[in-house]
Each structure stands twice: as C-alpha cells, then as structure tokens.
Coordinates of C-alpha atoms in Angstrom, one line a residue:
X6 CA 2.6 -20.0 -32.2
X7 CA 3.9 -17.2 -30.0
X8 CA 1.8 -16.2 -27.0
X9 CA 1.5 -12.6 -26.0
X10 CA 1.4 -12.0 -22.2
X11 CA -0.8 -8.9 -22.1
X12 CA -0.4 -8.1 -18.4
X13 CA 1.1 -9.7 -15.3
X14 CA -0.8 -11.0 -12.3
X15 CA 0.0 -9.4 -8.9
X16 CA 1.0 -12.1 -6.4
X17 CA 0.9 -11.6 -2.6
X18 CA 4.4 -11.3 -1.2
X19 CA 5.9 -12.5 2.0
X20 CA 8.1 -10.1 4.1
X21 CA 8.2 -7.3 6.6
X22 CA 6.9 -4.6 4.3
X23 CA 4.7 -4.6 1.2
X24 CA 6.5 -5.7 -2.0
X25 CA 5.0 -5.9 -5.4
X26 CA 5.3 -9.1 -7.4
X27 CA 4.1 -9.1 -11.0
X28 CA 4.2 -12.6 -12.5
X29 CA 4.3 -12.4 -16.3
X30 CA 5.1 -16.1 -16.8
X31 CA 4.4 -18.9 -14.3
X32 CA 1.9 -21.1 -12.7
X33 CA -0.6 -18.3 -12.0
X34 CA -0.5 -16.0 -15.0
X35 CA 0.3 -18.3 -17.9
X36 CA -0.1 -21.8 -16.5
X37 CA 3.6 -22.5 -17.1
X38 CA 5.2 -25.0 -14.7
X39 CA 8.7 -25.1 -16.2
X40 CA 9.7 -21.5 -15.4
X41 CA 8.4 -18.3 -13.8
X42 CA 9.4 -14.8 -14.7
X43 CA 8.4 -12.0 -12.4
X44 CA 9.1 -8.3 -11.8
X45 CA 9.6 -7.4 -8.2
X46 CA 9.6 -3.9 -6.6
X47 CA 10.5 -3.8 -2.9
X48 CA 10.9 -0.8 -0.6
X49 CA 13.7 0.2 1.7
X50 CA 13.7 -2.1 4.7
X51 CA 11.8 -5.0 3.1
X52 CA 13.0 -8.4 4.2
X53 CA 11.5 -11.8 3.6
X54 CA 11.9 -15.0 5.7
X55 CA 14.7 -17.3 4.8
X56 CA 13.9 -20.2 2.5
X57 CA 15.2 -23.4 1.0
X58 CA 13.5 -23.6 -2.3
X59 CA 13.1 -26.5 -4.7
X60 CA 13.9 -24.3 -7.7
X61 CA 16.9 -22.5 -9.1
X62 CA 16.5 -18.7 -9.0
X63 CA 18.1 -16.3 -11.3
X64 CA 17.8 -12.6 -10.3
X65 CA 18.6 -9.5 -12.4
X66 CA 18.6 -6.2 -10.5
X67 CA 17.4 -3.3 -12.6
X68 CA 17.4 -0.5 -10.0
X69 CA 18.5 -0.2 -6.4
X70 CA 20.2 -2.9 -4.4
X71 CA 19.2 -6.5 -3.4
X72 CA 20.9 -8.2 -0.5
X73 CA 21.2 -12.0 -0.8
X74 CA 22.1 -13.8 2.4
X75 CA 23.1 -17.5 2.3
X76 CA 24.9 -20.0 4.5
X77 CA 28.2 -18.9 2.8
X78 CA 27.8 -15.2 3.3
X79 CA 26.1 -12.0 2.0
X80 CA 26.1 -10.6 -1.5
X81 CA 24.8 -7.1 -2.4
X82 CA 23.6 -7.1 -6.0
X83 CA 23.4 -3.7 -7.8
X84 CA 21.9 -2.4 -11.0
X85 CA 23.0 -4.4 -14.0
X86 CA 24.2 -7.3 -11.9
X87 CA 22.7 -10.7 -11.4
X88 CA 22.8 -13.5 -8.9
X89 CA 22.1 -17.3 -9.2
X90 CA 20.9 -19.3 -6.2
X91 CA 20.7 -23.0 -6.8
X92 CA 17.8 -25.1 -5.5
X93 CA 18.2 -26.6 -2.1
X94 CA 20.4 -23.7 -0.8
X95 CA 19.1 -21.6 2.1
X96 CA 18.7 -18.0 1.1
X97 CA 17.1 -14.8 2.4
X98 CA 16.4 -11.7 0.2
X99 CA 16.2 -8.1 1.5
X100 CA 16.4 -4.5 0.3
X101 CA 18.2 -2.6 3.2
X102 CA 19.1 0.6 1.2
X103 CA 17.1 3.8 0.8
X104 CA 16.3 3.2 -2.8
X105 CA 14.8 -0.2 -2.4
X106 CA 15.1 -2.4 -5.5
X107 CA 13.4 -3.3 -8.7
X108 CA 14.5 -6.7 -10.1
X109 CA 13.4 -9.6 -12.3
X110 CA 13.3 -13.1 -10.8
X111 CA 13.3 -16.2 -12.9
X112 CA 12.6 -19.5 -11.2
X113 CA 13.0 -23.0 -12.7
X114 CA 10.8 -24.8 -12.2
X115 CA 8.2 -22.1 -11.7
X116 CA 7.7 -20.6 -8.3
X117 CA 4.9 -22.2 -6.2
X118 CA 4.3 -21.7 -2.4
X119 CA 4.7 -25.4 -1.8
X120 CA 8.2 -25.4 -3.3
X121 CA 9.7 -22.4 -1.4
X122 CA 10.0 -23.9 2.1
X123 CA 10.1 -20.6 4.1
X124 CA 11.6 -20.5 7.6
X125 CA 9.0 -20.5 10.4

C-alpha cells in the first residue's frame, strides 16, 4: 500500500549560516533506513564542514548554484543539473553565489549523523 508523506521534518543543519533541511523520507520522518530524500535551501555564503560519508549522495539542483569540493577538484552544479558523490569520498558543499541554492539530496543508505563523519 502506498504511504503518503504529508509533510517533512525540519532537521538541524551544520554549516556557517542557517540552512533549511526538510526530510521527506528518511530515518527521522518516515523511519526509512535504505534511503533519505530531503529538500535543502541554503543562503549565499553557506558552507558546511567537509565530510567523508558512509552513504552515496545524489543531488539535484532546482535553483541557484551548489559548489561541491572533493579531493579531485571543484564542481559548480546549476539548476537542472545533478551530481553524484560516492560513499567514502571526502566532499564539502557550499553555496557561494548571491542566489544561494535550493536542491534535493538523496542519500543511500539514509542520512544519519553517525554516518557522515564531518571534519573537526
């Protein structure tokens, strides 16, 4: 039987400025451990600590621009573009442009604080 997700749960965000994380599917909102799906809205100048997560992350940018730094370089992801970051790879996300960003992040398995391994 299909399950309607009536509303997301707002999750506290790491980073230098307030960012809104709305989890629709995941460990907190739906009790789903296999995958999480969240809408993110981050302002200009937001930057989170680097991390080496134990999950694959698939990110689709809806508005603005998301910067993705990794050991192999920097990728700026614009509206209608996506980026895939495999588990175990060091990555840092930020929104350095004036419009900030709105994007959807899908993590498999689902995001959990103990799986993200943020830099000190």
